[in-house]
Structure formats: structure tokens, C-alpha cells
Coordinates of C-alpha atoms and ligand atoms in Angstrom, one line a residue:
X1 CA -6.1 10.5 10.1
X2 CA -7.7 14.0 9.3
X3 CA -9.4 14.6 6.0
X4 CA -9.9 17.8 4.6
X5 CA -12.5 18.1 1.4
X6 CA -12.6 21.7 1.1
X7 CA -10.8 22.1 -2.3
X8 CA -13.0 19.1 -4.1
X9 CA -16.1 20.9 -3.3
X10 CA -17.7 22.5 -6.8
X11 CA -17.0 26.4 -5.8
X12 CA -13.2 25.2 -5.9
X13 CA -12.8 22.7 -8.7
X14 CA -14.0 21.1 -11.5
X15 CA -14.6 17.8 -11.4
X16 CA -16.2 18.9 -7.7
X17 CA -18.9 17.9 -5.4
X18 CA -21.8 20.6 -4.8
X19 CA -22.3 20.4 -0.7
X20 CA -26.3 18.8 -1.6
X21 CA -24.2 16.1 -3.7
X22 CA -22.2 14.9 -0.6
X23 CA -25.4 15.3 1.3
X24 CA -27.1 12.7 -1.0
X25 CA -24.0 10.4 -1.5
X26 CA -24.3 10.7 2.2
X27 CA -27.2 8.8 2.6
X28 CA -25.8 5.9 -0.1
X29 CA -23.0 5.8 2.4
X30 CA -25.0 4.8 5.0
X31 CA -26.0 2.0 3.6
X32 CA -22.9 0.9 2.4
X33 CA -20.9 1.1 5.8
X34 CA -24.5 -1.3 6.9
X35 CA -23.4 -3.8 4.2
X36 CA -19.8 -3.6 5.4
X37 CA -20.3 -3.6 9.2
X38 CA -22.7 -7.1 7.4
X39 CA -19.5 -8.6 6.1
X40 CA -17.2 -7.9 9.3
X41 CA -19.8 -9.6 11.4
X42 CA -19.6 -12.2 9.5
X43 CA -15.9 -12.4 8.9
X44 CA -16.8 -12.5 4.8
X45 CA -14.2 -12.7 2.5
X46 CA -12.2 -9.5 2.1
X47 CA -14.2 -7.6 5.1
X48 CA -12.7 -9.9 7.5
X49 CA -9.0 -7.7 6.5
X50 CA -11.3 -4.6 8.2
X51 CA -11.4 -6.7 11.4
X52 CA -7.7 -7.5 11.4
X53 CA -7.2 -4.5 14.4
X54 CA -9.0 -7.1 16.7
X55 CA -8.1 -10.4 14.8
X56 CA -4.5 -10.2 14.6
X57 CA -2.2 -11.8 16.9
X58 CA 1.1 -9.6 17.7
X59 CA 2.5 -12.1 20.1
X60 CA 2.3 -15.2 17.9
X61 CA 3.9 -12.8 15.4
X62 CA 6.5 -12.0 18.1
X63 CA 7.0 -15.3 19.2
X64 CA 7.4 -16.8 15.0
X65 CA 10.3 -14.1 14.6
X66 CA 12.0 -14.6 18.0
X67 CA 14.5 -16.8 16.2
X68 CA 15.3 -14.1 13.7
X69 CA 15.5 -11.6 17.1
X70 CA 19.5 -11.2 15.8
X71 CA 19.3 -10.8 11.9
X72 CA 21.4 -7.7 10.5
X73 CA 19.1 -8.1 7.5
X74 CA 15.3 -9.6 6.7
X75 CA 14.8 -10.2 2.5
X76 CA 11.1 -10.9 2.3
X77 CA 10.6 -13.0 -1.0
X78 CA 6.8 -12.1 -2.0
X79 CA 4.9 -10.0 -4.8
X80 CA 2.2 -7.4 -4.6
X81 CA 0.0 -7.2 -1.4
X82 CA 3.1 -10.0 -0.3
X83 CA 5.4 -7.3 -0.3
X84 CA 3.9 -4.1 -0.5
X85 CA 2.4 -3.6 3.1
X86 CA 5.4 -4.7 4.8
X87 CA 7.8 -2.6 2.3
X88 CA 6.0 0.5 3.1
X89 CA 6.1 0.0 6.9
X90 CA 10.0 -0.9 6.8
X91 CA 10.7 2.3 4.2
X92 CA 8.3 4.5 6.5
X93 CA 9.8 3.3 9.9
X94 CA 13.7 3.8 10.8
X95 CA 15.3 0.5 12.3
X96 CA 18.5 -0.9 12.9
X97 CA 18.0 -4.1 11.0
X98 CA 17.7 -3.6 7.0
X99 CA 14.8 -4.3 5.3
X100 CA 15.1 -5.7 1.6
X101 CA 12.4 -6.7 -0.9
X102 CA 12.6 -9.5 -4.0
X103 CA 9.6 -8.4 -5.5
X104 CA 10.7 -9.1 -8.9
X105 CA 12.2 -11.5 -11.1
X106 CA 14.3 -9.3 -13.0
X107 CA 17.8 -11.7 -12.8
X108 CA 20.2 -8.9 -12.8
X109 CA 18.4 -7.2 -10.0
X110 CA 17.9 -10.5 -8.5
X111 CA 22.0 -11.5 -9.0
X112 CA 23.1 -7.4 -7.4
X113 CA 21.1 -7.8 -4.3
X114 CA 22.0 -11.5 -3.3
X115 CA 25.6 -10.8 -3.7
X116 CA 25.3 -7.1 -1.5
X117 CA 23.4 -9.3 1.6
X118 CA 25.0 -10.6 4.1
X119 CA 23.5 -14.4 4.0
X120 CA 24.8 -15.8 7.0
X121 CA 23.3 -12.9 9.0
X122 CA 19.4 -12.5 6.7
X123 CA 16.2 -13.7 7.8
X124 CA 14.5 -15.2 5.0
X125 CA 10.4 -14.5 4.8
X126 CA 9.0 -16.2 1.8
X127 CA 5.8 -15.0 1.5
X128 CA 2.6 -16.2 -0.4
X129 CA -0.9 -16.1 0.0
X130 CA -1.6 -19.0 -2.2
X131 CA 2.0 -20.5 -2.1
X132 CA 1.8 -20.9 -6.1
X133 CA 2.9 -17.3 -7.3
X134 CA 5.6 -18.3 -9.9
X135 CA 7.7 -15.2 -9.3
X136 CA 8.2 -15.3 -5.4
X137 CA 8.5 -19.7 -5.1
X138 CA 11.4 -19.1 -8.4
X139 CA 13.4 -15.9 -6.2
X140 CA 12.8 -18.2 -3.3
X141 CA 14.5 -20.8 -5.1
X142 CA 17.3 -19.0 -6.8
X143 CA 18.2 -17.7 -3.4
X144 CA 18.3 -21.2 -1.3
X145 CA 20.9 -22.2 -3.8
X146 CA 22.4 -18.6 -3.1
X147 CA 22.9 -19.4 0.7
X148 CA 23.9 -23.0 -0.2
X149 CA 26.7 -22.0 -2.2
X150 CA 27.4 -19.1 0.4
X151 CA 27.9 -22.9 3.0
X152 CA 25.1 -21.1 4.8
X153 CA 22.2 -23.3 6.1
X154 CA 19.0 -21.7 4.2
X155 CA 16.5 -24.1 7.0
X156 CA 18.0 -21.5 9.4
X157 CA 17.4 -18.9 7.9
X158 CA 14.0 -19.3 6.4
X159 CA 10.4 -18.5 7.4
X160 CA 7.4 -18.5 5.6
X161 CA 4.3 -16.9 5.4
X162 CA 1.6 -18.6 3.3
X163 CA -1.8 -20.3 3.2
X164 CA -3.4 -23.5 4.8
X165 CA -2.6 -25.4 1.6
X166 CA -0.1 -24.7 -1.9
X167 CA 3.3 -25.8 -3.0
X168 CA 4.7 -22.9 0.1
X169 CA 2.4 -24.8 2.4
X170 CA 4.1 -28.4 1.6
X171 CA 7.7 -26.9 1.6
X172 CA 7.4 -26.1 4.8
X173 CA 6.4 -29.1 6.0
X174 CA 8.8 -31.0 4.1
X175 CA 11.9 -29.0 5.4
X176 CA 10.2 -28.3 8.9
X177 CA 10.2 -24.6 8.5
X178 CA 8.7 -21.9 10.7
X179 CA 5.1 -21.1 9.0
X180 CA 2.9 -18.1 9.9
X181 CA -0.7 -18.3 8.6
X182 CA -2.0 -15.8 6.3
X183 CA -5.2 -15.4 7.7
X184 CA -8.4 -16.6 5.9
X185 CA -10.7 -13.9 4.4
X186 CA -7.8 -11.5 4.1
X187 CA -6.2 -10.4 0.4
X188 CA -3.2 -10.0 -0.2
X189 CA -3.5 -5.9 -1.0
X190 CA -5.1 -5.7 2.0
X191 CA -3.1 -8.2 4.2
X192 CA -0.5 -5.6 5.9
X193 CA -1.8 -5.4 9.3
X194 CA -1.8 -10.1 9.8
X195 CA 0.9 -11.3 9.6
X196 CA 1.5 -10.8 5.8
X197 CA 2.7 -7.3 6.2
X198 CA 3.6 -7.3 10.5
X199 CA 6.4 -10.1 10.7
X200 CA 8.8 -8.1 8.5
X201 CA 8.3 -5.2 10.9
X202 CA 8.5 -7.4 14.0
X203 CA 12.0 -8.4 13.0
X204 CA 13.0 -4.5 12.5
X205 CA 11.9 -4.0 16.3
X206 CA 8.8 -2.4 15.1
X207 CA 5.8 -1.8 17.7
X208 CA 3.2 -3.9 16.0
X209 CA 1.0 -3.5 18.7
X210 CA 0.9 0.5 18.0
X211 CA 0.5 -0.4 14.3
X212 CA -2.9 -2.2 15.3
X213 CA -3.9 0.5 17.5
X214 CA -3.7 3.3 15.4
X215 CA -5.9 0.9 13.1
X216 CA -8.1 0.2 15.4
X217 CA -8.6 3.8 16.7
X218 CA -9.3 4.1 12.9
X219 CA -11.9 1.4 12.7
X220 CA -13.7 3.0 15.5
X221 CA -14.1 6.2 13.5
X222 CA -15.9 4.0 10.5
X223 CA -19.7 5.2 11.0
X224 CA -23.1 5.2 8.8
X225 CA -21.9 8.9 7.8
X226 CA -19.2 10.2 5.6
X227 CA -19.4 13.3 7.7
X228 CA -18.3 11.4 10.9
X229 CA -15.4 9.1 9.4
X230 CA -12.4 10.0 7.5
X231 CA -11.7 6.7 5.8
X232 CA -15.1 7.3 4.4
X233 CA -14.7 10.8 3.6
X234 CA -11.7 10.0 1.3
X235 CA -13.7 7.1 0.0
X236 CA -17.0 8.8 -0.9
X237 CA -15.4 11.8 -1.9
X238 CA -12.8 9.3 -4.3
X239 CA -16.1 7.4 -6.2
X240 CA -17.8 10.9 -6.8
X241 CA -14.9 12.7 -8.1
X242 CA -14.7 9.8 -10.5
X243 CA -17.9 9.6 -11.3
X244 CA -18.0 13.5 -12.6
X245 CA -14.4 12.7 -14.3
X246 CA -11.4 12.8 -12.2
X247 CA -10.5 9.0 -13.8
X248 CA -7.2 9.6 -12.3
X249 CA -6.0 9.8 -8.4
X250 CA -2.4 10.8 -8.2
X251 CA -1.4 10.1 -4.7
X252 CA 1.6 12.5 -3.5
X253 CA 2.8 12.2 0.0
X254 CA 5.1 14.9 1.2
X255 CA 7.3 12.5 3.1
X256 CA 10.1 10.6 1.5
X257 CA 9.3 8.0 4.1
X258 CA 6.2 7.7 2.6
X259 CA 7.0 7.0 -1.3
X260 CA 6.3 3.5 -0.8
X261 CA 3.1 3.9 0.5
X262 CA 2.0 5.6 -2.7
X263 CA 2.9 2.0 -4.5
X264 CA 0.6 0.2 -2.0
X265 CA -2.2 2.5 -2.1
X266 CA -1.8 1.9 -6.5
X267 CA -2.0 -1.5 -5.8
X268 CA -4.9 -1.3 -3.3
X269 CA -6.7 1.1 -5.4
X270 CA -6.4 -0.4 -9.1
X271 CA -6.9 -4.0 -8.2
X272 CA -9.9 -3.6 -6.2
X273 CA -11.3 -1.1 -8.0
X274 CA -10.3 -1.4 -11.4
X275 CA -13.2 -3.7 -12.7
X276 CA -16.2 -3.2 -15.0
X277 CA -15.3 -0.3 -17.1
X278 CA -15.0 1.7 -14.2
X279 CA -11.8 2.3 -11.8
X280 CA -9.5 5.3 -10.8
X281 CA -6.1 5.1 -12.2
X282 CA -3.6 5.8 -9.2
X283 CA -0.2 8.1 -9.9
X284 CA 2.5 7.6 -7.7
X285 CA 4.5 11.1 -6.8
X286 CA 6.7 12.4 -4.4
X287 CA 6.6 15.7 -2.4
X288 CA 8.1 18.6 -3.3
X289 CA 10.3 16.7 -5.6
X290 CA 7.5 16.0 -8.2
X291 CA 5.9 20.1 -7.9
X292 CA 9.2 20.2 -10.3
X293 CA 8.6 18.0 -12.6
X294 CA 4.6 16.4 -12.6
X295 CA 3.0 19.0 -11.0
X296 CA 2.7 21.1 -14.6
X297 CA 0.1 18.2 -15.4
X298 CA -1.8 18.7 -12.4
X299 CA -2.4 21.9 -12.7
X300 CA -2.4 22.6 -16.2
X301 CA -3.4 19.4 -17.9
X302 CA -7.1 18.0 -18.7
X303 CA -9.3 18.2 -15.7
X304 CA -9.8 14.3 -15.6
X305 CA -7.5 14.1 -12.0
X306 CA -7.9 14.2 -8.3
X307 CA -4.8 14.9 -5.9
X308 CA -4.7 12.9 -3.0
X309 CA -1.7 15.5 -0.6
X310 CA -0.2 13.4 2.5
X311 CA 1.4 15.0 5.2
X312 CA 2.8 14.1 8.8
X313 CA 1.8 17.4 11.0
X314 CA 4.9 16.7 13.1
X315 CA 8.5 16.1 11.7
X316 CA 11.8 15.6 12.7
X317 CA 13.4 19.0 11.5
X318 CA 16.0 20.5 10.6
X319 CA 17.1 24.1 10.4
X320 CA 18.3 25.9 7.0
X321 CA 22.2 27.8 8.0
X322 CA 21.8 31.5 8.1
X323 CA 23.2 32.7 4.9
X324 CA 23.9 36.7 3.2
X325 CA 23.8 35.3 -0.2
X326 CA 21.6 38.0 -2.1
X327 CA 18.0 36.2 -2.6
X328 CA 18.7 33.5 -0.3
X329 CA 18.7 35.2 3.2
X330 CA 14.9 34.4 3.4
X331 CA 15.2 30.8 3.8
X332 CA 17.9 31.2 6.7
X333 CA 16.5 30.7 9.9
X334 CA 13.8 28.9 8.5
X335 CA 14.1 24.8 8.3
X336 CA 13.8 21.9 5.8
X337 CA 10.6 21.2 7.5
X338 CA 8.9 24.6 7.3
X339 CA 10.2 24.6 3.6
X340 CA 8.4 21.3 2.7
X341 CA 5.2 22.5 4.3
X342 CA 5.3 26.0 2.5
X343 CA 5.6 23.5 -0.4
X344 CA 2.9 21.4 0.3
X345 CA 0.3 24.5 1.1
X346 CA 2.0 26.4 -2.6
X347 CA 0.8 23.5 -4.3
X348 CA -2.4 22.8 -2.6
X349 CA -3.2 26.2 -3.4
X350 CA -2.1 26.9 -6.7
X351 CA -3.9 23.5 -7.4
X352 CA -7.4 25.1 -6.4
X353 CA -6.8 28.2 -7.9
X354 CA -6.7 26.3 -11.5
X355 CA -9.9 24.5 -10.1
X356 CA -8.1 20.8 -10.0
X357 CA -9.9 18.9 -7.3
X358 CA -7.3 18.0 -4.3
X359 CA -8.1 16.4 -0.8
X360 CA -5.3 17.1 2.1
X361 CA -5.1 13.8 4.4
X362 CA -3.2 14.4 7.3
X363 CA -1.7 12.0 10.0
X364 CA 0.2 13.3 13.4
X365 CA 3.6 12.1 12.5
X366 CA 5.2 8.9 10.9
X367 CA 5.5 6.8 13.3
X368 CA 3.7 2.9 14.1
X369 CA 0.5 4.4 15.6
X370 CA -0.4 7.3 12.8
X371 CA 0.6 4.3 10.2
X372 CA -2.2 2.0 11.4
X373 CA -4.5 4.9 11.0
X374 CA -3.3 5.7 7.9
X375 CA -3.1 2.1 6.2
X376 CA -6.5 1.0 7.7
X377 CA -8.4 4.4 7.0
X378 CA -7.1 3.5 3.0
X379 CA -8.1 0.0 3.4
X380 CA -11.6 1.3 4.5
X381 CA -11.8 4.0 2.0
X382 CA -11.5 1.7 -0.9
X383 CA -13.9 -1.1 0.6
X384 CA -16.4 1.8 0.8
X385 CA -16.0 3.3 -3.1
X386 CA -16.2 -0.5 -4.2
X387 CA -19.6 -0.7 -1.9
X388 CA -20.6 2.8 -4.2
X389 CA -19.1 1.5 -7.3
X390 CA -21.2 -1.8 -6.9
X391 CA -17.8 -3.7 -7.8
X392 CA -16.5 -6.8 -6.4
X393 CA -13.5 -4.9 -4.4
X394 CA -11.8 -8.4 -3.6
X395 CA -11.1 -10.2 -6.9
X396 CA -9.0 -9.6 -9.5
X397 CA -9.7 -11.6 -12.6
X398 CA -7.5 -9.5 -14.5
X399 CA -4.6 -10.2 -13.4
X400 CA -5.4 -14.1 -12.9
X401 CA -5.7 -13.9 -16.5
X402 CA -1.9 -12.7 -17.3
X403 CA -0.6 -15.2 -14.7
X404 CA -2.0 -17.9 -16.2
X405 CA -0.9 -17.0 -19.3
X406 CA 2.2 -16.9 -18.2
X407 CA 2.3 -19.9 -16.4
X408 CA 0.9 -21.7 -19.6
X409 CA 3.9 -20.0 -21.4
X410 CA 6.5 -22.1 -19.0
X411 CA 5.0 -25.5 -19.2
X412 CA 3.0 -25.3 -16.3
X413 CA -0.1 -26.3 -17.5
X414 CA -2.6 -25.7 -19.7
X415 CA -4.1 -22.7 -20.2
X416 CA -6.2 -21.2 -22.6
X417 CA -4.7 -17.9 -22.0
X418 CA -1.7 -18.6 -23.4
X419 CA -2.9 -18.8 -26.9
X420 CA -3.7 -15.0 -26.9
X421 CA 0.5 -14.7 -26.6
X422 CA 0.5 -16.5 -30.3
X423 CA -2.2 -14.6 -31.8
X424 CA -0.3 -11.2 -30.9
X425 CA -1.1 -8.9 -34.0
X426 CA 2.2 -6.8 -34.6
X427 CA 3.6 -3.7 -36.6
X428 CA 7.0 -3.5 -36.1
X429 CA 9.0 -0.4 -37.1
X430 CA 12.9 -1.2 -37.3
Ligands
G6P1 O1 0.4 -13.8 -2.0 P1 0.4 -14.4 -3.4 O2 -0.7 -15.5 -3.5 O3 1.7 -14.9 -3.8 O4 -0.1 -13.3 -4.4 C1 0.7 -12.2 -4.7 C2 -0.1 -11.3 -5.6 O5 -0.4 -12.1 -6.7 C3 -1.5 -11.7 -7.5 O6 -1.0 -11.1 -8.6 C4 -2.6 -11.0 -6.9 O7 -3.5 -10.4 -7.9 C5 -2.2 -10.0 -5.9 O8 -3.3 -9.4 -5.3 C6 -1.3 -10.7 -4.9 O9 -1.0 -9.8 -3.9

């Protein structure tokens, strides 16, 4: 992963960093990456996910799916850093075997992708950290009754990933289910390279073990200087720009492929770092196809944003047919590929030139290897802002707080939370 900081320095844009401020935040990043190579040593909670390039165990992985070696299809049943990681390695890599995500509970979504599968012939991965999330154990119900009334066996056809210990845990004892262990230390937003976010890809006849490399050639990159280590580059770089304003980190790959990374990195970046009063709002666009519609913002809107541009420096490509339409002839002879990367340069630069701060990340192409890079390098980068922010990067109280409410809602216990859904104040307009 290559990170290139040029158009967030303060001669380019506003918010921007003067070259003495990176120099100073420099020396704060020293001591951060000490406190984090701290944690890794001692496999804390949430550092431990930074070791996971060493500490994961592709074979075991292997060996769990072997069963599932034939699937046409693999639903993983999971929410949030349960499905993200694995959705953005199955929508970034090609495979024969479909990948599909219940990620939601929305029952008519639910209802139009259990009838399109083919049951008999989908591996089932139920996946939960702590085997209690309502949402994933209720789609994982509503779908065994699917396969039973489909006269398909659901025991076959079922793995899950989950936790020493919750409800998950104890149905798959009960029905004598395959389990993989989410590994301890490890949240879920930053579970993709254990098994959490690897078994999915496994089945799709991904190479996990390049996935691991690529993170561990990334790991070997982190160092006591922002200078010498892209993940901390992007990192460092991230907490200044916010703390001079840029409240807002619109991440916009230029790879279709890559669209679902964006959602991971929102999730990775809001729920770690979203805490205190402090936090950067991630945006979620698409390259070129958002230069046409939220790119008028970027450029032209209040100067309270960074742009994080994604590329692959290699692509598949493929040419543009010659034409002798008047005003057209230009792009013939050129290709798709040389047209997205004109695109991606136009808007880099037209960002600078209205002084919006950008930073170009670059990976060699999409494939398992540049992915690990990528994913870790991320991973890193928001451990180190959290470090800078002084936040607690590995909780998320917030969000506790709505599920119990939630959960209070149902019957399933009691919860103070709850009451605030009473006590709503309202103004309705009819
Ligand atoms: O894996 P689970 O325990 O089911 O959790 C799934 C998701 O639930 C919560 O909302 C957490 O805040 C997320 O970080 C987590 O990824």
C-alpha cells in the first residue's frame, strides 16, 4: 500500500498540514506505534486483531470448510464486522461459487434472497462474535425453517463462526455443528483476516494464505515514524486533518470491486473512532460514478472534508472501439482503464486546485495479496488515530446502547434503555 500526502499538506489545501506539523505529530506517533507494538506483545484486547498476520490459522480454516469444498453458493448470516470483512473480500475477488450476505433483517429482503438460493447446494456460515446479536440468530432462524421446508437438511449445511460461550456457542453443540473460533482479543470490525472474515473466502477458493501475507508485509512496514509506514501515514495524516476541521472522510475507491470496502472502512472508522465528542464521519462513494453526482460537494462545499482516492495501479482492461463520431474520436484507441484513471487524476486535481484536502492510497492490483495490505494498513491506520485521539478504539458503547434498547423492546429483558423509546418527544406533520 503506497500513500501519497502531497495534496493534504497546507500549500495545497485547507484544512492542511504545514510540513513542521507532520514533523511534530511525528514524534507523538512514535510513541503511539510504542504503545501499540505494547499491546501486540501482549496480545491486549483489540491489538491482538494487528497480530492476526501471524496468529491466524489458514489450514484450520481450510480444513473447517473442506465439507463445503462443493457449494454453488455460501450465505454468511452475521452483522457488521460479521459480515463486512468477508463481504468486501467476496465483492473484491472473482470466484466461481457465489457469495451472499443476510446482514439485515429487513423481511422482504430476507423472503427475495432465500427463495433466489439454491438451498440444497448453500453453505450456511452463521456468524457471531458474541452468539447473542438478535438480528443474525433471528435470519439464522428464519432460514433453518427455509431449508426445512425446502426437505433440505440445514445440519448439513451449516457452520458457525462464534465465540467460546453464547446462545451460537450452545447451538452448536446441541446440533453438533462445525464451529470455528472467533479468536479472543479480536473485534468484530476488525476480525476479517481470523476466521470471521477468511472462511467465506476459503469456500470461494480464495488464497487466504496471500491475504495474510500481503497483511503481514503490511505489518512489517508499521514503524515508530509516520514517514516510514503507510498505514501510519494515512492514520496520522486522518487525526490531524480532523483536528484542523476535515470532520468528514469520504472514502472513494476507483474500483467497483472495491465499493464494499468503503462500507467496511465506515464501519471501522465510526465505531472505533466515533467516541468523546470527537470522530471522523466516513462517506461511502464510488469512482468515477460519484465525480457525477457527489463530487460538487467535495469540491465546492464547506471545507470540513478529507478525500481518501483508492486505486489498483494494475487492471484488467479493456479497449474503447475506434469510432469517427465527431467529439468522440479521442477516446478511441484509448481503454476503459486509461479512462478511469484520467478520472481519478481530473478529480484529484481539480480537488487540490479548490484547496480540499485529498490523500491518494494506492495498492498494485486487486487481487488476495494487495487486499491484505490494504485491509491491515486500514486496520493499523485507525488503531493509530485512536492512539492520537486518546479514544478507546475497541468499544462501542453506543451502539450497545440501541441494542439493548431494542432487545428490551422484544421482551428480552430488562433494560433501562428501553424506556427512552416511550419518552420519544414528537412533532408530527401530516
Ligand atoms: O459478531 P456479533 O457479536 O454478532 O456482533 C456484530 C456487530 O454487533 C455490534 O453492533 C457491534 O457493535 C459490532 O461491532 C459487531 O460487529
Amino acid at each position: 500500500m503506497r500513500v501519497d500526502l502531497g495534496n493534504a499538506l497546507s500549500d495545497v489545501a485547507t484544512p492542511g498540514l504545514s510540513r513542521e506539523a507532520l514533523d511534530e505529530l511525528d514524534e507523538r506517533v512514535a510513541d503511539a506505534h510504542e504503545r501499540i507494538q505494547r499491546g501486540r506483545d501482549e496480545s491486549e484486547h483489540g491489538y491482538a486483531a494487528l497480530n492476526l498476520p501471524d496468529t491466524a490459522n489458514p489450514d484450520a480454516i481450510r480444513r473447517a470448510v473442506e465439507p463445503f469444498a462443493d457449494a454453488e453458493a455460501v450465505l454468511t448470516v452475521g452483522i457488521g464486522g460479521s459480515a463486512l470483512g468477508a463481504a468486501t473480500l467476496a465483492r473484491a475477488l472473482p470466484s466461481e461459487t457465489d457469495a451472499f450476505f443476510l446482514d439485515n433483517v429487513d423481511p422482504e429482503h430476507v423472503t427475495r434472497l432465500l427463495d433466489s438460493l439454491p438451498l440444497a447446494d448453500t453453505a450456511v456460515n452463521v456468524v457471531s462474535r458474541s452468539g447473542t446479536t438478535a438480528e443474525t440468530l433471528a435470519n439464522f432462524l428464519v432460514v433453518r425453517e427455509a431449508m426445512d421446508d425446502a426437505g433440505v437438511d440445514w445440519t448439513d449445511r451449516t457452520f458457525v463462526t462464534t465465540g467460546e460461550e453464547g446462545n451460537l456457542r450452545r447451538l452448536a453443540e446441541t446440533e453438533d455443528l462445525p464451529a470455528l473460533a472467533v479468536p479472543d482479543g479480536v473485534p468484530g470490525r476488525f476480525s476479517v483476516l481470523s476466521t470471521v472474515g477468511l472462511a467465506c473466502a476459503a469456500i470461494q477458493g480464495h488464497d487466504i494464505d496471500a491475504i495474510l501475507r500481503g497483511a503481514g508485509d503490511e505489518a512489517d512496514r508499521l514503524a515508530g515514524s509516520l514517514y516510514d509506514s503507510p498505514a501510519y501515514a494515512y492514520g496520522a495524516a486522518s487525526y490531524a486533518l480532523e483536528e484542523r476541521g476535515a470532520a468528514v472522510n469520504a472514502m472513494m475507491p476507483y474500483a467497483e470491486s472495491l465499493e464494499t470496502f468503503a462500507e467496511w472502512f465506515a464501519q471501522l472508522w465510526a465505531e472505533s473512532l466515533g467516541k468523546d465528542g470527537r470522530g471522523q464521519t466516513p462517506a461511502r462513494a464510488l469512482g468515477a460514478t460519484d465525480q457525477h453526482s457527489q463530487l460538487q460537494l467535495y469540491r465546492a462545499g464547506p471545507h470540513d472534508k478529507m478525500v481518501t482516492l483508492v486505486r489498483p495501479e494494475e487492471r484488467a482492461d479493456r479497449d474503447i472501439p475506434h469510432t469517427d463520431l465527431d467529439g468522440l474520436s479521442y477516446l478511441g484507441g484509448s481503454s476503459l482503464g486509461d479512462l478511469l484513471d484520467a478520472e481519478f487524476e481530473a478529480t484529484e486535481a481539480s480537488l487540490a486546485a479548490a484547496g480540499q484536502p485529498n490523500v491518494r492510497v494506492e495498492i498494485d492490483r486487486i487481487d488476495e495479496r494487495s487486499l491484505g495490505e490494504l485491509l491491515y494498513g486500514m486496520e493499523a491506520a485507525c488503531v493509530l488515530y485512536g492512539e492520537l485521539a486518546g479514544v478507546k478504539t475497541f468499544t462501542q458503547p453506543a451502539v450497545e446502547w440501541g441494542k439493548k434498547a431494542a432487545r428490551g423492546l422484544l421482551g428480552g429483558g430488562d433494560f433501562e434503555e428501553a424506556d427512552a423509546v416511550a419518552e420519544k418527544t414528537t412533532l408530527t406533520v401530516e
